[in-house]
PDB file of C-alpha atoms in Angstrom:
ATOM      1  CA  UNK M   1     108.407  -3.345-101.028  1.00 74.00           C
ATOM      2  CA  UNK M   2     105.712  -3.494 -98.008  1.00 78.00           C
ATOM      3  CA  UNK M   3     106.387  -1.260 -95.575  1.00 86.00           C
ATOM      4  CA  UNK M   4     105.030  -2.372 -92.058  1.00 88.00           C
ATOM      5  CA  UNK M   5     102.140  -1.000 -91.451  1.00 91.00           C
ATOM      6  CA  UNK M   6     101.554  -1.198 -95.280  1.00 89.00           C
ATOM      7  CA  UNK M   7     101.528  -5.577 -94.746  1.00 88.00           C
ATOM      8  CA  UNK M   8      99.592  -4.186 -91.655  1.00 90.00           C
ATOM      9  CA  UNK M   9      96.704  -2.869 -93.802  1.00 92.00           C
ATOM     10  CA  UNK M  10      96.521  -4.873 -95.863  1.00 90.00           C
ATOM     11  CA  UNK M  11      96.510  -7.925 -93.869  1.00 90.00           C
ATOM     12  CA  UNK M  12      93.192  -6.186 -92.406  1.00 92.00           C
ATOM     13  CA  UNK M  13      91.868  -5.786 -95.137  1.00 92.00           C
ATOM     14  CA  UNK M  14      91.968  -9.472 -96.351  1.00 92.00           C
ATOM     15  CA  UNK M  15      90.916 -10.517 -92.709  1.00 92.00           C
ATOM     16  CA  UNK M  16      88.012  -8.634 -93.840  1.00 91.00           C
ATOM     17  CA  UNK M  17      87.409  -9.961 -97.093  1.00 91.00           C
ATOM     18  CA  UNK M  18      87.760 -13.431 -95.427  1.00 91.00           C
ATOM     19  CA  UNK M  19      85.143 -12.170 -93.414  1.00 90.00           C
ATOM     20  CA  UNK M  20      82.841 -10.475 -94.341  1.00 89.00           C
ATOM     21  CA  UNK M  21      82.630 -11.523 -98.599  1.00 90.00           C
ATOM     22  CA  UNK M  22      79.893 -13.450 -99.770  1.00 89.00           C
ATOM     23  CA  UNK M  23      82.761 -15.211-102.658  1.00 90.00           C
ATOM     24  CA  UNK M  24      85.881 -15.084-102.815  1.00 92.00           C
ATOM     25  CA  UNK M  25      87.383 -17.281-105.448  1.00 92.00           C
ATOM     26  CA  UNK M  26      90.877 -18.351-105.808  1.00 93.00           C
ATOM     27  CA  UNK M  27      92.723 -17.182-109.167  1.00 91.00           C
ATOM     28  CA  UNK M  28      95.827 -18.206-111.827  1.00 90.00           C
ATOM     29  CA  UNK M  29      96.071 -15.035-113.185  1.00 86.00           C
ATOM     30  CA  UNK M  30      99.584 -16.509-114.834  1.00 85.00           C
ATOM     31  CA  UNK M  31      99.450 -16.004-118.452  1.00 81.00           C
ATOM     32  CA  UNK M  32      97.300 -13.428-118.029  1.00 85.00           C
ATOM     33  CA  UNK M  33      99.292  -9.366-119.799  1.00 86.00           C
ATOM     34  CA  UNK M  34      98.616  -6.155-117.488  1.00 88.00           C
ATOM     35  CA  UNK M  35      96.026  -5.144-120.753  1.00 89.00           C
ATOM     36  CA  UNK M  36      94.162  -7.186-119.929  1.00 88.00           C
ATOM     37  CA  UNK M  37      94.149  -7.697-116.376  1.00 88.00           C
ATOM     38  CA  UNK M  38      93.124  -3.260-116.830  1.00 89.00           C
ATOM     39  CA  UNK M  39      90.249  -5.424-119.656  1.00 89.00           C
ATOM     40  CA  UNK M  40      89.488  -7.602-116.808  1.00 89.00           C
ATOM     41  CA  UNK M  41      88.941  -4.551-113.563  1.00 89.00           C
ATOM     42  CA  UNK M  42      87.404  -1.969-115.917  1.00 90.00           C
ATOM     43  CA  UNK M  43      85.044  -5.442-116.994  1.00 89.00           C
ATOM     44  CA  UNK M  44      83.860  -5.912-114.098  1.00 89.00           C
ATOM     45  CA  UNK M  45      83.969  -1.323-113.259  1.00 90.00           C
ATOM     46  CA  UNK M  46      81.244  -1.234-115.570  1.00 91.00           C
ATOM     47  CA  UNK M  47      79.305  -3.640-113.933  1.00 88.00           C
ATOM     48  CA  UNK M  48      79.693  -3.172-110.439  1.00 90.00           C
ATOM     49  CA  UNK M  49      81.751  -0.422-109.656  1.00 88.00           C
ATOM     50  CA  UNK M  50      83.257  -0.680-107.006  1.00 87.00           C
ATOM     51  CA  UNK M  51      81.440  -3.588-105.044  1.00 90.00           C
ATOM     52  CA  UNK M  52      84.044  -6.452-107.182  1.00 91.00           C
ATOM     53  CA  UNK M  53      87.242  -6.681-106.293  1.00 90.00           C
ATOM     54  CA  UNK M  54      89.637  -8.480-108.628  1.00 89.00           C
ATOM     55  CA  UNK M  55      93.339  -7.587-106.320  1.00 89.00           C
ATOM     56  CA  UNK M  56      97.109  -8.767-106.690  1.00 89.00           C
ATOM     57  CA  UNK M  57      98.612 -10.817-103.392  1.00 88.00           C
ATOM     58  CA  UNK M  58     100.715 -12.486-102.300  1.00 90.00           C
ATOM     59  CA  UNK M  59     100.385 -15.680-101.332  1.00 92.00           C
ATOM     60  CA  UNK M  60     101.825 -15.256 -97.921  1.00 91.00           C
ATOM     61  CA  UNK M  61     100.186 -12.742 -96.491  1.00 91.00           C
ATOM     62  CA  UNK M  62      96.369 -14.771 -97.702  1.00 92.00           C
ATOM     63  CA  UNK M  63      97.286 -17.456 -95.916  1.00 93.00           C
ATOM     64  CA  UNK M  64      98.582 -15.749 -92.447  1.00 93.00           C
ATOM     65  CA  UNK M  65      94.500 -13.730 -93.325  1.00 93.00           C
ATOM     66  CA  UNK M  66      92.497 -17.051 -93.293  1.00 92.00           C
ATOM     67  CA  UNK M  67      94.601 -17.993 -89.867  1.00 93.00           C
ATOM     68  CA  UNK M  68      93.638 -14.588 -88.559  1.00 91.00           C
ATOM     69  CA  UNK M  69      90.039 -15.196 -90.276  1.00 90.00           C
ATOM     70  CA  UNK M  70      89.919 -18.109 -87.845  1.00 90.00           C
ATOM     71  CA  UNK M  71      89.517 -20.585 -91.395  1.00 90.00           C
ATOM     72  CA  UNK M  72      91.591 -23.491 -90.808  1.00 89.00           C
ATOM     73  CA  UNK M  73      94.204 -22.995 -93.389  1.00 89.00           C
ATOM     74  CA  UNK M  74      93.997 -26.756 -93.976  1.00 91.00           C
ATOM     75  CA  UNK M  75      90.772 -26.593 -96.214  1.00 89.00           C
ATOM     76  CA  UNK M  76      93.388 -23.491 -98.216  1.00 90.00           C
ATOM     77  CA  UNK M  77      96.990 -24.542 -99.053  1.00 90.00           C
ATOM     78  CA  UNK M  78      96.333 -26.489-102.071  1.00 90.00           C
ATOM     79  CA  UNK M  79      95.074 -23.016-103.926  1.00 90.00           C
ATOM     80  CA  UNK M  80      98.185 -20.924-102.559  1.00 91.00           C
ATOM     81  CA  UNK M  81     100.367 -22.222-104.946  1.00 89.00           C
ATOM     82  CA  UNK M  82     101.798 -20.281-107.654  1.00 88.00           C
ATOM     83  CA  UNK M  83     100.429 -17.195-108.253  1.00 87.00           C
ATOM     84  CA  UNK M  84      96.630 -16.059-106.709  1.00 91.00           C
ATOM     85  CA  UNK M  85      94.794 -13.355-107.431  1.00 91.00           C
ATOM     86  CA  UNK M  86      92.158 -12.632-104.845  1.00 93.00           C
ATOM     87  CA  UNK M  87      88.761 -12.083-106.693  1.00 92.00           C
ATOM     88  CA  UNK M  88      85.658 -10.761-103.966  1.00 92.00           C
ATOM     89  CA  UNK M  89      82.285  -9.010-103.382  1.00 90.00           C
ATOM     90  CA  UNK M  90      81.082  -8.111-100.491  1.00 86.00           C
ATOM     91  CA  UNK M  91      77.581  -6.461-101.935  1.00 86.00           C
ATOM     92  CA  UNK M  92      77.304  -7.443-105.229  1.00 87.00           C
ATOM     93  CA  UNK M  93      74.766 -10.680-106.514  1.00 85.00           C
ATOM     94  CA  UNK M  94      78.153 -13.277-106.440  1.00 88.00           C
ATOM     95  CA  UNK M  95      76.494 -15.374-109.010  1.00 87.00           C
ATOM     96  CA  UNK M  96      76.565 -12.645-111.191  1.00 88.00           C
ATOM     97  CA  UNK M  97      80.002 -11.343-110.774  1.00 88.00           C
ATOM     98  CA  UNK M  98      80.880 -14.772-111.559  1.00 88.00           C
ATOM     99  CA  UNK M  99      79.057 -14.409-114.543  1.00 88.00           C
ATOM    100  CA  UNK M 100      81.150 -12.052-115.805  1.00 88.00           C
ATOM    101  CA  UNK M 101      84.465 -13.078-114.211  1.00 88.00           C
ATOM    102  CA  UNK M 102      83.294 -16.206-116.630  1.00 87.00           C
ATOM    103  CA  UNK M 103      81.505 -15.025-119.265  1.00 88.00           C
ATOM    104  CA  UNK M 104      84.870 -12.211-119.930  1.00 87.00           C
ATOM    105  CA  UNK M 105      87.363 -15.299-120.442  1.00 85.00           C
ATOM    106  CA  UNK M 106      84.988 -17.499-123.065  1.00 85.00           C
ATOM    107  CA  UNK M 107      84.489 -13.564-124.433  1.00 85.00           C
ATOM    108  CA  UNK M 108      87.296 -12.540-124.298  1.00 80.00           C
ATOM    109  CA  UNK M 109      89.077 -16.534-125.547  1.00 81.00           C
ATOM    110  CA  UNK M 110      91.447 -16.764-122.854  1.00 79.00           C
ATOM    111  CA  UNK M 111      93.196 -19.216-120.722  1.00 79.00           C
ATOM    112  CA  UNK M 112      93.545 -17.381-117.885  1.00 78.00           C
ATOM    113  CA  UNK M 113      92.866 -16.180-115.158  1.00 84.00           C
ATOM    114  CA  UNK M 114      91.666 -19.771-113.886  1.00 86.00           C
ATOM    115  CA  UNK M 115      89.260 -20.383-110.532  1.00 89.00           C
ATOM    116  CA  UNK M 116      91.632 -22.263-108.426  1.00 91.00           C
ATOM    117  CA  UNK M 117      88.077 -22.260-105.430  1.00 91.00           C
ATOM    118  CA  UNK M 118      85.792 -20.208-104.781  1.00 90.00           C
ATOM    119  CA  UNK M 119      83.999 -19.130-101.014  1.00 91.00           C
ATOM    120  CA  UNK M 120      80.544 -18.788-101.704  1.00 89.00           C
ATOM    121  CA  UNK M 121      78.125 -18.244 -98.592  1.00 84.00           C
ATOM    122  CA  UNK M 122      81.184 -19.991 -96.801  1.00 84.00           C
ATOM    123  CA  UNK M 123      81.688 -22.868 -98.674  1.00 90.00           C
ATOM    124  CA  UNK M 124      84.397 -23.945-101.351  1.00 90.00           C
ATOM    125  CA  UNK M 125      83.878 -24.902-104.167  1.00 90.00           C
ATOM    126  CA  UNK M 126      85.699 -26.563-106.581  1.00 88.00           C
ATOM    127  CA  UNK M 127      86.969 -24.748-110.563  1.00 84.00           C
ATOM    128  CA  UNK M 128      83.867 -27.571-112.079  1.00 86.00           C
ATOM    129  CA  UNK M 129      81.702 -26.204-108.644  1.00 88.00           C
ATOM    130  CA  UNK M 130      82.519 -22.605-110.264  1.00 86.00           C
ATOM    131  CA  UNK M 131      81.593 -22.878-114.137  1.00 84.00           C
ATOM    132  CA  UNK M 132      78.373 -25.230-112.900  1.00 86.00           C
ATOM    133  CA  UNK M 133      77.185 -21.678-110.504  1.00 86.00           C
ATOM    134  CA  UNK M 134      78.120 -19.032-113.513  1.00 84.00           C
ATOM    135  CA  UNK M 135      75.492 -20.486-115.091  1.00 85.00           C
ATOM    136  CA  UNK M 136      72.993 -20.000-112.982  1.00 82.00           C
ATOM    137  CA  UNK M 137      69.936 -17.742-113.392  1.00 83.00           C
ATOM    138  CA  UNK M 138      70.754 -14.718-110.622  1.00 76.00           C
ATOM    139  CA  UNK M 139      68.827 -13.381-107.196  1.00 77.00           C
ATOM    140  CA  UNK M 140      67.222 -11.569-109.335  1.00 81.00           C
ATOM    141  CA  UNK M 141      65.452 -13.460-111.636  1.00 82.00           C
ATOM    142  CA  UNK M 142      64.572 -16.115-109.337  1.00 81.00           C
ATOM    143  CA  UNK M 143      63.199 -13.395-107.710  1.00 86.00           C
ATOM    144  CA  UNK M 144      60.772 -13.770-110.872  1.00 87.00           C
ATOM    145  CA  UNK M 145      60.331 -17.326-110.706  1.00 86.00           C
ATOM    146  CA  UNK M 146      59.996 -16.970-107.560  1.00 87.00           C
ATOM    147  CA  UNK M 147      56.486 -14.120-108.158  1.00 87.00           C
ATOM    148  CA  UNK M 148      55.342 -16.365-111.052  1.00 84.00           C
ATOM    149  CA  UNK M 149      54.344 -19.302-110.243  1.00 85.00           C
ATOM    150  CA  UNK M 150      53.068 -17.637-106.684  1.00 84.00           C
ATOM    151  CA  UNK M 151      50.903 -14.820-108.589  1.00 82.00           C
ATOM    152  CA  UNK M 152      50.061 -17.791-111.992  1.00 82.00           C
ATOM    153  CA  UNK M 153      47.148 -19.220-109.633  1.00 84.00           C
ATOM    154  CA  UNK M 154      45.427 -16.033-108.649  1.00 83.00           C
ATOM    155  CA  UNK M 155      45.878 -15.633-112.509  1.00 81.00           C
ATOM    156  CA  UNK M 156      44.334 -18.692-112.589  1.00 80.00           C
ATOM    157  CA  UNK M 157      41.071 -18.301-110.534  1.00 81.00           C
ATOM    158  CA  UNK M 158      41.046 -14.086-111.869  1.00 82.00           C
ATOM    159  CA  UNK M 159      40.204 -15.290-115.471  1.00 83.00           C
ATOM    160  CA  UNK M 160      38.260 -17.471-114.200  1.00 82.00           C
ATOM    161  CA  UNK M 161      35.329 -16.135-112.437  1.00 84.00           C
ATOM    162  CA  UNK M 162      36.654 -13.220-115.624  1.00 85.00           C
ATOM    163  CA  UNK M 163      34.603 -15.884-117.582  1.00 84.00           C
ATOM    164  CA  UNK M 164      31.880 -16.745-115.495  1.00 83.00           C
ATOM    165  CA  UNK M 165      30.960 -13.391-114.528  1.00 84.00           C
ATOM    166  CA  UNK M 166      30.991 -13.508-118.530  1.00 88.00           C
ATOM    167  CA  UNK M 167      28.822 -16.358-119.563  1.00 88.00           C
ATOM    168  CA  UNK M 168      26.833 -14.759-117.024  1.00 86.00           C
ATOM    169  CA  UNK M 169      26.236 -11.716-119.659  1.00 87.00           C
ATOM    170  CA  UNK M 170      26.032 -13.278-122.851  1.00 89.00           C
ATOM    171  CA  UNK M 171      23.155 -15.441-120.325  1.00 88.00           C
ATOM    172  CA  UNK M 172      21.314 -12.132-119.275  1.00 88.00           C
ATOM    173  CA  UNK M 173      21.509 -10.397-122.650  1.00 90.00           C
ATOM    174  CA  UNK M 174      20.863 -13.279-124.685  1.00 89.00           C
ATOM    175  CA  UNK M 175      17.475 -13.351-122.713  1.00 89.00           C
ATOM    176  CA  UNK M 176      17.169  -9.982-123.225  1.00 90.00           C
ATOM    177  CA  UNK M 177      17.134 -10.253-126.691  1.00 90.00           C
ATOM    178  CA  UNK M 178      14.603 -13.270-126.206  1.00 89.00           C
ATOM    179  CA  UNK M 179      12.473 -11.177-124.480  1.00 89.00           C
ATOM    180  CA  UNK M 180      12.907  -7.990-127.240  1.00 89.00           C
ATOM    181  CA  UNK M 181      11.919 -10.018-129.973  1.00 86.00           C
ATOM    182  CA  UNK M 182       9.007 -11.573-128.614  1.00 79.00           C
TER     183      UNK M 182
END
């Protein structure tokens, strides 16, 4: 059992989670063995270090933390039935964290953990939307695509200008060779 001081500390931590995290997911972990839970935690640690968290917490504490964080509890109550674990990050790329969770489940051919719902940048998403979000490219990939798109016209312009200069040099060489033959 947790003491009052421990509960107060945990509650304060959970309030911070709901205020500051870029992604929070409510997971049903019923049916996961301790070994599978530890494997998930080690997979998360391997990919993100201590930037992503998987925490099993009582629903009553989660509900109180949601209220204290200034969120509308009615929006989340239906997801806080049965076993609930929180999966969240404050620093890591939220989509990459979601991808690791989905890939872990697929790779190990597990039914659990089940994503009940989640919050991404303050907006609630469902289980189906979580699957779709996990298919999105990462932040780095999107930036690379953007820079590639911005770089393409410049590269094309450089290529065209290089071609014009080459043709001009070929023409000068041809004139030089003609004059040398005469």
